[in-house]
CSV table of C-alpha atoms in Angstrom, one decimal:
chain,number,residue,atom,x,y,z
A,281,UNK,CA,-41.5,-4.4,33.2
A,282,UNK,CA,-40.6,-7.7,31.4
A,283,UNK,CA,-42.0,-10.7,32.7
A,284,UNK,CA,-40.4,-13.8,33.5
A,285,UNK,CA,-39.7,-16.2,30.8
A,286,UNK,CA,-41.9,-18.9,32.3
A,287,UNK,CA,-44.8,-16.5,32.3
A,288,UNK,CA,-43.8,-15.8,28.4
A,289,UNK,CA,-44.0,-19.3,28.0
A,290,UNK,CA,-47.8,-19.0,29.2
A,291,UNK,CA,-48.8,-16.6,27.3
A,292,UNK,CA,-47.2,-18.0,23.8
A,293,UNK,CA,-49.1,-21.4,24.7
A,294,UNK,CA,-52.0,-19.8,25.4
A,295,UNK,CA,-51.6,-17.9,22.5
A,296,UNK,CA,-50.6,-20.6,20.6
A,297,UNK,CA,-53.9,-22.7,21.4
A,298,UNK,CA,-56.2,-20.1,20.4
A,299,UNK,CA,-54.5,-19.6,17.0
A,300,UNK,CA,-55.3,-23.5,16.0
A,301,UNK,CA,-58.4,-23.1,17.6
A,302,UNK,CA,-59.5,-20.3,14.7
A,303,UNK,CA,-57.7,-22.7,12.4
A,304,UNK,CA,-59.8,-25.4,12.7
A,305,UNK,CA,-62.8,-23.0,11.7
A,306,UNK,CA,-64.1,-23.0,14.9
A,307,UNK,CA,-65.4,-19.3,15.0
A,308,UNK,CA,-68.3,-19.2,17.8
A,309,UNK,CA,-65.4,-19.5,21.4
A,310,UNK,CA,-67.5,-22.1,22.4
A,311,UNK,CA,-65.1,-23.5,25.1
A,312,UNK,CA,-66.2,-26.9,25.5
A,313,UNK,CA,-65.7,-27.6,22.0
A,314,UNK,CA,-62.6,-25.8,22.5
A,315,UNK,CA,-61.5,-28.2,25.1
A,316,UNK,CA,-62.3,-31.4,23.0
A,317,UNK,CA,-59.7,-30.7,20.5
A,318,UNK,CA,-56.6,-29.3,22.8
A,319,UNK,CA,-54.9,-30.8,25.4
A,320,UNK,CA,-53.4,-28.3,28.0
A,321,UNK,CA,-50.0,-28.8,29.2
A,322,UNK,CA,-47.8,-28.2,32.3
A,323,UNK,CA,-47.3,-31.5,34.2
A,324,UNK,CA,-50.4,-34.2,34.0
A,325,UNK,CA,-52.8,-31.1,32.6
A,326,UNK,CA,-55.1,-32.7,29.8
A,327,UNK,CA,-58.5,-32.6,28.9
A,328,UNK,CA,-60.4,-35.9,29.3
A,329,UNK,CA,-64.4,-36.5,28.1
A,330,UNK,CA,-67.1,-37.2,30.7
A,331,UNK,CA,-70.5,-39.1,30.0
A,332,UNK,CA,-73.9,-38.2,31.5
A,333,UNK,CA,-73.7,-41.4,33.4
A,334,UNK,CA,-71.5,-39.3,36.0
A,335,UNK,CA,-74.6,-37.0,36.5
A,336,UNK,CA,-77.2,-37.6,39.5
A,337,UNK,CA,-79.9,-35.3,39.7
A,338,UNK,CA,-80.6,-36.2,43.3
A,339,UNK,CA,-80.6,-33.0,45.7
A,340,UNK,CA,-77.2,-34.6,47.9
A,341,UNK,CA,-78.2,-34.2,51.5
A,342,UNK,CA,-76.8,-31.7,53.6
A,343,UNK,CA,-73.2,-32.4,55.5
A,344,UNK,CA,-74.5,-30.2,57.9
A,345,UNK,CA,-77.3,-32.4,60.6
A,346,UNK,CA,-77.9,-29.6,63.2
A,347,UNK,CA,-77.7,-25.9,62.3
A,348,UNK,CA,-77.9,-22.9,65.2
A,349,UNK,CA,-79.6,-19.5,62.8
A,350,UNK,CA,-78.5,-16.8,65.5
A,351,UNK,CA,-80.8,-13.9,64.5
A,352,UNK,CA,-84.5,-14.2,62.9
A,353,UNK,CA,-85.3,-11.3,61.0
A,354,UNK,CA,-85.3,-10.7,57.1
A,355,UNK,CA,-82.0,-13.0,56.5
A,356,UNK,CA,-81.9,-15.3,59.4
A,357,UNK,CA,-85.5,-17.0,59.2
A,358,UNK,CA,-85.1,-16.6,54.7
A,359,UNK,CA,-82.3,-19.0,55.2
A,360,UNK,CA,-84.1,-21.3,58.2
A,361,UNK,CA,-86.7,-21.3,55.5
A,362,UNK,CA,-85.3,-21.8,53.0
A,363,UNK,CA,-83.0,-24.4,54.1
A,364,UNK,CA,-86.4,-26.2,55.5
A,365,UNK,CA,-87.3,-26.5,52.4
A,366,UNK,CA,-84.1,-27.5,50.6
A,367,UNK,CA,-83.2,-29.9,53.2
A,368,UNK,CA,-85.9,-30.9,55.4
A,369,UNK,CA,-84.3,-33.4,57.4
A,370,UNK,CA,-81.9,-30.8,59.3
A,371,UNK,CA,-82.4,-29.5,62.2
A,372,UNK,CA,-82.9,-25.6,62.5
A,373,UNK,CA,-82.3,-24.1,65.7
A,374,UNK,CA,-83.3,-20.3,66.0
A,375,UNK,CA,-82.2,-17.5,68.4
A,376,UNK,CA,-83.4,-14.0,68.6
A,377,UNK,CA,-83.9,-11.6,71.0
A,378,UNK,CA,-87.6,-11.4,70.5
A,379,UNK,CA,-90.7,-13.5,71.9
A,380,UNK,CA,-92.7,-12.7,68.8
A,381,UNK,CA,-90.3,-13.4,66.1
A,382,UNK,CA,-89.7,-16.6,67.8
A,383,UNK,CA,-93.0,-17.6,67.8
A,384,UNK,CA,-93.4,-16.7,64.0
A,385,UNK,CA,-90.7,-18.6,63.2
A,386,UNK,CA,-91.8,-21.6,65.1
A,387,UNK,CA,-95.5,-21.8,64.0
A,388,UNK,CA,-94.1,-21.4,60.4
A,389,UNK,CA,-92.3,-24.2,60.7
A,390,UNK,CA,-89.0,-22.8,59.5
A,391,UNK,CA,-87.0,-23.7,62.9
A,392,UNK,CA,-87.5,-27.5,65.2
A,393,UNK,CA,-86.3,-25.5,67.9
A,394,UNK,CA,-86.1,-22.1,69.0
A,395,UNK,CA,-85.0,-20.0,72.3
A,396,UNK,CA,-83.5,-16.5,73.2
A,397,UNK,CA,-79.6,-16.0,73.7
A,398,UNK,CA,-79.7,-16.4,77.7
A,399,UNK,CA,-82.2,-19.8,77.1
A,400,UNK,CA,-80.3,-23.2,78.7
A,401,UNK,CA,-81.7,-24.6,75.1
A,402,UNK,CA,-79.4,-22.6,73.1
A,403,UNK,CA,-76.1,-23.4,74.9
A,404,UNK,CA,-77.1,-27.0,75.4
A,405,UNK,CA,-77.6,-27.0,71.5
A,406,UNK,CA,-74.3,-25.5,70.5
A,407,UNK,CA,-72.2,-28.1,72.7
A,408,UNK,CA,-74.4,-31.4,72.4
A,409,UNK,CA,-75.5,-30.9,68.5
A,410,UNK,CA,-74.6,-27.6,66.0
A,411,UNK,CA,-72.0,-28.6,63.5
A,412,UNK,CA,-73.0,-25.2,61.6
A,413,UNK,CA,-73.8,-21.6,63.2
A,414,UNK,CA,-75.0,-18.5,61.0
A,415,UNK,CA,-75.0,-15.9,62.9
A,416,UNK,CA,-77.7,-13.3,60.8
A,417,UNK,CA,-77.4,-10.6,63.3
A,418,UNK,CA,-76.6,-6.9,62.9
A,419,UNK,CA,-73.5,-6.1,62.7
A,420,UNK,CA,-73.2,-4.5,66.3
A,421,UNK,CA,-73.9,-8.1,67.9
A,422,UNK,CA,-72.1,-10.3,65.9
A,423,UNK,CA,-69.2,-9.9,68.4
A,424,UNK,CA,-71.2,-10.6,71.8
A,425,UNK,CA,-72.2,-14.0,70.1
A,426,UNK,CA,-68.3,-15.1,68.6
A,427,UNK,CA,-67.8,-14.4,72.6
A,428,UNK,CA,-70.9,-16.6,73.7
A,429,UNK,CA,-69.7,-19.3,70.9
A,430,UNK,CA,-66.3,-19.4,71.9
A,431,UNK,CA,-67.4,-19.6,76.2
A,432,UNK,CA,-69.4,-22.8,75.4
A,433,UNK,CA,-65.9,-24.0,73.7
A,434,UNK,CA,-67.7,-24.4,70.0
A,435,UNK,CA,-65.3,-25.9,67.5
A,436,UNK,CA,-67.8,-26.4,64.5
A,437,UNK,CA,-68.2,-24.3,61.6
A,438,UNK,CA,-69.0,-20.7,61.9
A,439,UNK,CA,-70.0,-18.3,59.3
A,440,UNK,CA,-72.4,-14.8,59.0
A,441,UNK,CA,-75.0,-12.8,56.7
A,442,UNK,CA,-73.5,-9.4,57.5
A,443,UNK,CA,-72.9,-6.6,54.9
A,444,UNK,CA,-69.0,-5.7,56.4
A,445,UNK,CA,-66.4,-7.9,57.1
A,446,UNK,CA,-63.2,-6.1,58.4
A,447,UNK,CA,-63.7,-6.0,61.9
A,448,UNK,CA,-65.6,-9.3,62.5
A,449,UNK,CA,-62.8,-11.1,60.6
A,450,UNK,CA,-60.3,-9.6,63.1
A,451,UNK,CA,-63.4,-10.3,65.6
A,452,UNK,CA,-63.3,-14.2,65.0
A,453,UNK,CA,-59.4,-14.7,64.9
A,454,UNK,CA,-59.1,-13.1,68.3
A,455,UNK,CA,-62.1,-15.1,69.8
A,456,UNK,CA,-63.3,-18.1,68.1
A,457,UNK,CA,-61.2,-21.1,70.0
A,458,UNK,CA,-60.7,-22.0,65.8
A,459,UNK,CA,-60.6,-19.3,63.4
A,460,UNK,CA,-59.9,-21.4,60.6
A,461,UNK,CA,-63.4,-22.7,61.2
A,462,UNK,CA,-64.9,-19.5,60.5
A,463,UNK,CA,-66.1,-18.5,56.5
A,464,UNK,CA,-67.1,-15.1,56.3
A,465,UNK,CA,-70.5,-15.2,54.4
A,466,UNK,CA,-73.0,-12.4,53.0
A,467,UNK,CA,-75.8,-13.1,50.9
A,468,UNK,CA,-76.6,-10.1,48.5
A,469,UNK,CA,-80.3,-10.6,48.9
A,470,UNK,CA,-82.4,-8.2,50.5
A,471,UNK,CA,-86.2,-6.6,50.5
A,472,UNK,CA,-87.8,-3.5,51.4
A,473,UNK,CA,-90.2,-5.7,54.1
A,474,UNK,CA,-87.5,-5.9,57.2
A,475,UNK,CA,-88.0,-8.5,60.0
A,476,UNK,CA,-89.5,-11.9,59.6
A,477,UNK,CA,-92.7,-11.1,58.2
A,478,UNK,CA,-90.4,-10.1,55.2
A,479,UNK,CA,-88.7,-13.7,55.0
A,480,UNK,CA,-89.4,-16.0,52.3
A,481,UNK,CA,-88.0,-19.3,51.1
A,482,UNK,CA,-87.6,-18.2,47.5
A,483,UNK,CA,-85.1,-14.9,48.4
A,484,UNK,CA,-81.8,-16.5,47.7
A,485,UNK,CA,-82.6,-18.3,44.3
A,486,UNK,CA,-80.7,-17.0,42.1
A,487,UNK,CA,-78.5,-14.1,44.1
A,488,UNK,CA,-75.4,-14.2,44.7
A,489,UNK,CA,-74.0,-15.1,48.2
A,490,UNK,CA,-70.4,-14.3,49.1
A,491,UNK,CA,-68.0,-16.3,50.8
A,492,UNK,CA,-64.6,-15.2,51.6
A,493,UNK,CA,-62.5,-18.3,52.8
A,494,UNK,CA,-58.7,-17.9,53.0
A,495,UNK,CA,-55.5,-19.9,53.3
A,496,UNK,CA,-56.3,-21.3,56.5
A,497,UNK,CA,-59.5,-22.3,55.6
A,498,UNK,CA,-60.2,-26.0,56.2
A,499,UNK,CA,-61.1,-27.4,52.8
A,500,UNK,CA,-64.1,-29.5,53.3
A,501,UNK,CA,-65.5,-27.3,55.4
A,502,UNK,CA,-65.7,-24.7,52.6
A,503,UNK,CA,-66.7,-27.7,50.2
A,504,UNK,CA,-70.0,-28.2,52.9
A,505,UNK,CA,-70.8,-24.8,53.6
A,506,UNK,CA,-70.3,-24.3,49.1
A,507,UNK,CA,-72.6,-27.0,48.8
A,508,UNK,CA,-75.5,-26.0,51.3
A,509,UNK,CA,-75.4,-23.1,49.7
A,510,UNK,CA,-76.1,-24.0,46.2
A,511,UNK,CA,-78.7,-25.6,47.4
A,512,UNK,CA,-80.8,-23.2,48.1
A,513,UNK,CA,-80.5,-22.2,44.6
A,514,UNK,CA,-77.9,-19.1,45.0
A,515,UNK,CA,-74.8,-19.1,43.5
A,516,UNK,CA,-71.1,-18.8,45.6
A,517,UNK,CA,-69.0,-15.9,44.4
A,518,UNK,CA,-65.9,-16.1,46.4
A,519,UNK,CA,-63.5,-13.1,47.4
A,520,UNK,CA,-60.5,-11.9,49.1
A,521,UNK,CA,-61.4,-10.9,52.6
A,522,UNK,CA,-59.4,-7.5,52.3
A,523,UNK,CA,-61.7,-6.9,49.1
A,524,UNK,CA,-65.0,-8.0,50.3
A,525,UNK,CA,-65.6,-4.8,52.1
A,526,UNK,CA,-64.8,-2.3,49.3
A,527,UNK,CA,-66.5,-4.4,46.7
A,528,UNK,CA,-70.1,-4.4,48.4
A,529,UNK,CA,-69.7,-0.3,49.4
A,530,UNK,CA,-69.9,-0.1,45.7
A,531,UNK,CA,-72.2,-2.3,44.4
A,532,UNK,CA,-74.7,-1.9,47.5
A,533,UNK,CA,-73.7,0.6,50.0
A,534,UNK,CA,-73.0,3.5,47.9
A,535,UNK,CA,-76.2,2.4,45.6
A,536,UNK,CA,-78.6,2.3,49.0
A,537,UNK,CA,-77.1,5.9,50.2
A,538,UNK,CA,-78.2,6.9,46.7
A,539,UNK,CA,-80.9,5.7,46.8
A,540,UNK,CA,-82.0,7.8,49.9
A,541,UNK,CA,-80.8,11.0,48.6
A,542,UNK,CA,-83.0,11.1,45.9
A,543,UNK,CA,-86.0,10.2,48.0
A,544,UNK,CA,-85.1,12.9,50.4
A,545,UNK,CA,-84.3,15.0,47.0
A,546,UNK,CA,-88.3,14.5,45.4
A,547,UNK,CA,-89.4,14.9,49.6
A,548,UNK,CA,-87.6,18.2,49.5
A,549,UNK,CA,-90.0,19.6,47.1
A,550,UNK,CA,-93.1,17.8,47.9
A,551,UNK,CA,-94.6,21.0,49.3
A,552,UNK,CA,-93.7,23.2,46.4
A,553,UNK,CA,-95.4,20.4,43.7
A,554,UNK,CA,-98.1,18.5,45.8
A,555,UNK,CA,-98.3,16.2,42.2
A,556,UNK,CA,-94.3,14.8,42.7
A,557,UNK,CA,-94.8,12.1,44.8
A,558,UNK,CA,-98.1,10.8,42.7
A,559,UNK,CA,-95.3,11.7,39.4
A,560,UNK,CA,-92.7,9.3,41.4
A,561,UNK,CA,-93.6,5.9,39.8
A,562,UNK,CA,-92.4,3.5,37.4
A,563,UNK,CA,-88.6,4.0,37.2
A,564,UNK,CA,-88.1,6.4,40.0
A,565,UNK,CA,-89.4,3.8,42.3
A,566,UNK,CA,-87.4,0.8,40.9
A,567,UNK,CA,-84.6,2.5,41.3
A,568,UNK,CA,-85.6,3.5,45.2
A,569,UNK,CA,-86.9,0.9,46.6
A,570,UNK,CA,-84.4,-0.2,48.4
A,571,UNK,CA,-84.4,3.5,50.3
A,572,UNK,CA,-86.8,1.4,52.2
A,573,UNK,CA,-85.0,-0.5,53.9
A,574,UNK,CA,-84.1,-1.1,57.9
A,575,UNK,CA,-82.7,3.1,58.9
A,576,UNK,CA,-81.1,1.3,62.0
A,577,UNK,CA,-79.6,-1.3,59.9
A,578,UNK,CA,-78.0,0.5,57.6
A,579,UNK,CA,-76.8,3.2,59.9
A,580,UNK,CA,-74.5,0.0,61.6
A,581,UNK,CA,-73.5,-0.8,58.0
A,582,UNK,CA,-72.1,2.6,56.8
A,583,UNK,CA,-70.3,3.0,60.1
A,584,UNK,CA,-68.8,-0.1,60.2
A,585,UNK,CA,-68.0,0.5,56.6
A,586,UNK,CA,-67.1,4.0,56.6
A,587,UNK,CA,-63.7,4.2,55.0
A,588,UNK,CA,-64.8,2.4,51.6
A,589,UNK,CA,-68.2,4.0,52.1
A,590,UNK,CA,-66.8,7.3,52.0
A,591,UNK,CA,-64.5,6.6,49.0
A,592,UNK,CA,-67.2,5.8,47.0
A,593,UNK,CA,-69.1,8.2,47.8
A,594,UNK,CA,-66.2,10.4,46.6
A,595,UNK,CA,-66.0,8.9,43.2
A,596,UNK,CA,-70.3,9.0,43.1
A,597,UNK,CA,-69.7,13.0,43.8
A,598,UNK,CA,-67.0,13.2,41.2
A,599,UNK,CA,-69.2,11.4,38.5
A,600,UNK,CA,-72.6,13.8,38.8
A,601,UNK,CA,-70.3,16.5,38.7
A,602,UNK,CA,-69.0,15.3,35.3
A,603,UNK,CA,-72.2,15.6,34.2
A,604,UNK,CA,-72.6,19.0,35.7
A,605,UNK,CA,-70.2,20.3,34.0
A,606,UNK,CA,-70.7,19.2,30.7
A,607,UNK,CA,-74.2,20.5,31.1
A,608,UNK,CA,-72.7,23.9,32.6
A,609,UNK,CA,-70.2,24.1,29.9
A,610,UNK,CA,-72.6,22.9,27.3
A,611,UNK,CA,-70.8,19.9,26.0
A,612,UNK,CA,-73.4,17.7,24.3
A,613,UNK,CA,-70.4,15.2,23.4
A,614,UNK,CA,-69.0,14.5,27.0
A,615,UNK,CA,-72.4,14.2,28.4
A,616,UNK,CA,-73.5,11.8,25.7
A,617,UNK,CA,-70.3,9.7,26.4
A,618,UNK,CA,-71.2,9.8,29.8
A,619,UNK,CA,-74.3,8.2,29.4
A,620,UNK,CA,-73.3,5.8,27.0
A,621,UNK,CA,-70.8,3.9,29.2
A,622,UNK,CA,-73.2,3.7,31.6
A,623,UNK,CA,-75.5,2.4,29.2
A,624,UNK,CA,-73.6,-0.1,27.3
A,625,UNK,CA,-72.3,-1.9,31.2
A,626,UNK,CA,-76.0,-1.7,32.3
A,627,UNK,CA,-76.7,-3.8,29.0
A,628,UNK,CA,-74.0,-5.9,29.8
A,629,UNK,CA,-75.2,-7.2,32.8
A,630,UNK,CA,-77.4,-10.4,33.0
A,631,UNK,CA,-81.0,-9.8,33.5
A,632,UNK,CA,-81.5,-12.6,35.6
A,633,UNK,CA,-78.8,-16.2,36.1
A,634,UNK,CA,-79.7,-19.0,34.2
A,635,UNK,CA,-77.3,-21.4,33.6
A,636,UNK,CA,-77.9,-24.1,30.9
A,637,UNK,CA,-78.2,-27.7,31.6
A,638,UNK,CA,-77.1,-28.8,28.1
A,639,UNK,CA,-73.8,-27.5,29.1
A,640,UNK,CA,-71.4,-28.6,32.2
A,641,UNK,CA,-67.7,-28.2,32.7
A,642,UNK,CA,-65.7,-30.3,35.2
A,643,UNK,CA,-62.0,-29.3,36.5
A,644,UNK,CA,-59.9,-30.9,38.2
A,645,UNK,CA,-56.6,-29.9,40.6
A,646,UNK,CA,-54.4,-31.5,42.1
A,647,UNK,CA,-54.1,-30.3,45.8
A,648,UNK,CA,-50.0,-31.4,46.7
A,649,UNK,CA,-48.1,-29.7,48.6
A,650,UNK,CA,-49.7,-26.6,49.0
A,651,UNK,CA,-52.1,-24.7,51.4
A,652,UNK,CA,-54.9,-22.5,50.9
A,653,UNK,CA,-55.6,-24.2,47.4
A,654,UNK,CA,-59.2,-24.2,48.4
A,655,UNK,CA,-59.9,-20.3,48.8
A,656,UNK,CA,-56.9,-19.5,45.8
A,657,UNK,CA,-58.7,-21.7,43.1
A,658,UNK,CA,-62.5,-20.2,43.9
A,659,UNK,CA,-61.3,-16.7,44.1
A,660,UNK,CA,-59.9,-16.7,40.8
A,661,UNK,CA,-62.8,-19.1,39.5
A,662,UNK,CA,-64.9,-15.9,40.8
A,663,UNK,CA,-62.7,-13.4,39.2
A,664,UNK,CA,-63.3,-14.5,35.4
A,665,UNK,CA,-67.2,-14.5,36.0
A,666,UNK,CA,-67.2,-18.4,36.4
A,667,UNK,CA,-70.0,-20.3,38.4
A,668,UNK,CA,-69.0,-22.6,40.7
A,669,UNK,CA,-72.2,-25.2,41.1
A,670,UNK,CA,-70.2,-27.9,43.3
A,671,UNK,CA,-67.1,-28.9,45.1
A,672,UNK,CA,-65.6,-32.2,45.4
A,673,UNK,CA,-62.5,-32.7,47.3
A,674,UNK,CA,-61.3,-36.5,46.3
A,675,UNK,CA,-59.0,-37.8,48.7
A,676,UNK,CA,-56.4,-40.4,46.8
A,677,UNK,CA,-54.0,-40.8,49.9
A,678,UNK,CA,-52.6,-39.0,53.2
A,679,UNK,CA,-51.4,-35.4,52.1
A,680,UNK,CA,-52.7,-35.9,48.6
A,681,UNK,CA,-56.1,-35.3,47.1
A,682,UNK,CA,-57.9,-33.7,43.8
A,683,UNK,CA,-60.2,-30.8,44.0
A,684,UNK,CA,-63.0,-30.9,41.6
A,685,UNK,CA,-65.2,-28.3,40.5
A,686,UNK,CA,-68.4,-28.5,38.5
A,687,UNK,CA,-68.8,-24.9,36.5
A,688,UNK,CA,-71.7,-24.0,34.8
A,689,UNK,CA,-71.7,-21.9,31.2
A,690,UNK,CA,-70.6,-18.8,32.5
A,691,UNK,CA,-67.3,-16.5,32.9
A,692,UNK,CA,-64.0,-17.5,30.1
A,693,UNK,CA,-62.7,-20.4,31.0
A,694,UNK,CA,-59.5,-19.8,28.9
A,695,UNK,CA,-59.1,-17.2,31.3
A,696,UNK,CA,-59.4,-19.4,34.3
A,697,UNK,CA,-57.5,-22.1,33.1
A,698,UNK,CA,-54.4,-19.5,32.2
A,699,UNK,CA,-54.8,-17.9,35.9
A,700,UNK,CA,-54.6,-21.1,37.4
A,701,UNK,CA,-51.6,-22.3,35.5
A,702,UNK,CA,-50.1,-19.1,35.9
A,703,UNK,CA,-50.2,-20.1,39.7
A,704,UNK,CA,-48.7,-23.4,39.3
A,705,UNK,CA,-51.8,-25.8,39.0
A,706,UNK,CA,-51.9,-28.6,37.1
A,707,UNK,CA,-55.4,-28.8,35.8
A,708,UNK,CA,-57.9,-30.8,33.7
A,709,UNK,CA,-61.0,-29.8,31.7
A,710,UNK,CA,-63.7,-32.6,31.5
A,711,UNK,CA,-66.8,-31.2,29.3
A,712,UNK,CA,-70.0,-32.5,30.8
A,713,UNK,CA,-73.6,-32.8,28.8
A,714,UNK,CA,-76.1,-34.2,31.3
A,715,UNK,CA,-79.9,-33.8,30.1
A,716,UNK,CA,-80.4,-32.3,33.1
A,717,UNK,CA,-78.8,-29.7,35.7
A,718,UNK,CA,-77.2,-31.9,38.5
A,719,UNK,CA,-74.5,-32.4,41.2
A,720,UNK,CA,-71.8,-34.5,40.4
A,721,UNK,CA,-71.5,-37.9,42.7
């Protein structure tokens, strides 16, 4: 199909700019040199230099004063931890369903407060303080407490740990009093210990955590819930809510299922061989540990899941029996291949996220006339592997304001900044050096 001519256009500048770019003898595509020598173009797009001076290294306090966690197990009291630590001037309020866990939690010092779901405490809380509610819960319960939020009338931010979205999205639009005040959240962290004597402060550093905002989603709120977030040392990846459910069946659903069956494989034959399970170390239990994990748990998640869980596991059955029958048919070449790609994206991926503090890359978008800037802007951020550290949203006058965004060295930003022209943004590249790794004032 031929595209459009202003989409040609794109592409030719882009083109273009990466043609005098190897002219100049610039072979490493080191970006932020990159973005010191061209200016980008459509509307007021240019590229502007930033000093260090703009840096603060000062942990910004939270927007958030009073936080409800509803659920204290393994995720729910990490993140009251964690967030006690990060930001030890909020107040933590903590539900669960259990006398001990609340106890735990309390003695720890990880909540100021804490109460069951049918406590006078926890509904005086939600109307007279929260201006932020997790609710860490499984999956099963998450509805019964969008009903108890929206009873007391909440109207502060809502968002969630758990591992499917579809129907608690359609959950919170029928029930919340204001959807748009709900951010769909799920931290890909995790740990073969379940409950709260599994929590920690440290589990999020590092991981990944989800958010799925969408064209309703009220800006700052995002930019608060973004920022609290990164402040507990995890890094936002933000996607579409119709792909956030598909997306984790691969990369951790599938994987946990897999995980089982070849535990339940080396327990088939435990009788025949009584040496297996003292032969199952090194990589056979890296790559099952998390078989470990919560049975009840994850039989909510791969029923609430089922559709994408079951099309992975498809494609999972339709790889091993690639192998199979290369090995049946004795094809040496098709079985090497096999491995190979799996070898050469399992060196691809990062052995653990460190981003550089040498290295810091502002941009800035005008947000006129348009909705849902917000969610479109981080999703595509998200999609070219770049790493959103902070959000500023800079108000210049009524119905007009400038988001900003602080990237750190990952994911192509010639990507991103084509994507985000090719949706119509004006945008500007300011290359950052602080000496140090910090949030922009």
């Amino acid at each position: 199909m031929a595209r459009s001519d202003d989409a040609a256009r794109l592409s030719s500048s882009y083109g273009n700019l990466q043609a005098q770019y190897i002219q100049l003898g610039l072979t490493e595509p080191n970006v932020y040199n990159w973005m010191r020598e061209f200016r980008y173009h459509k509307g007021d797009t240019k590229v502007e230099e930033s000093t260090a001076e703009q840096i603060s290294t000062e942990q910004p306090a939270s927007t958030f004063e009073s936080i409800c966690i509803i659920g204290l197990g393994l995720i729910g009291a990490s993140i009251a931890a964690a967030l006690k630590r990060a930001y030890p001037d909020v107040r933590i309020f903590g539900v669960d369903t259990d006398s001990r866990t609340r106890v735990v939690a309390l003695e720890r010092g990880w909540v100021d407060e804490v109460s069951g779901p049918e406590d006078e405490s926890f509904a005086h809380f939600i109307t007279d303080a929260a201006d932020l509610v997790i609710i860490a819960t499984p999956v099963a319960c998450v509805e019964e407490y969008l009903e108890k939020l929206a009873a007391l009338g909440y109207q502060g931010v809502v968002t969630d740990t758990v591992s499917t979205k579809t129907h608690i999205i359609e959950a919170a639009e029928r029930i919340l009093p204001s959807p748009q005040n709900y951010i769909p959240g799920h931290p890909m962290s995790g740990s073969e210990n379940n409950g709260i004597d599994g929590a920690r402060s440290d589990l999020f550093e590092g991981s990944n955590w989800i958010l799925c905002p969408d064209a309703q989603t009220v800006p700052e709120h995002y930019q608060a819930l973004h920022e609290l977030i990164c402040g507990l040392s995890a890094r936002v990846v933000s996607i579409k809510r119709e792909d956030h459910d598909k997306t984790v069946a691969i990369v951790s659903h599938v994987p946990h299922l897999v995980a089982s069956a070849l535990v339940n494989l080396a327990n088939n034959h435990a009788d025949e061989s009584k040496s297996i399970m003292r032969l199952a170390a090194g990589g056979f239990k890296d790559t099952t540990r998390i078989a470990a994990g919560s049975p009840k748990l994850w039989c909510g998640i791969a029923f609430d899941n089922a559709d994408a869980l079951l099309s992975g596991l498809e494609e999972m059955t339709s790889i091993l029996d690639s192998f199979a029958t290369a090995i049946r048919e004795e094809d040496r070449a098709s079985f090497t291949d096999l491995l190979g790609q799996a070898a050469k994206t399992r060196r691809a991926l990062p052995s653990a996220w460190i981003p550089s503090s040498e290295r810091l890359l502002e941009v800035r978008i005008p947000m006129v006339n348009k909705t849902g800037v917000v969610a479109e802007v981080t999703t595509i951020a998200s999609s070219v592997g770049c790493n959103i550290q902070s959000i500023e949203i800079d108000h210049l006058s009524e119905g007009n304001a400038v988001l900003s965004l602080m990237l750190t060295d990952e994911g192509d930003v010639g990507q991103l900044s084509f994507k985000l022209i090719n949706a119509g943004y004006s945008v500007s590249f300011s290359p950052i050096e602080p000496k140090e790794h910090a949030h922009v004032q």
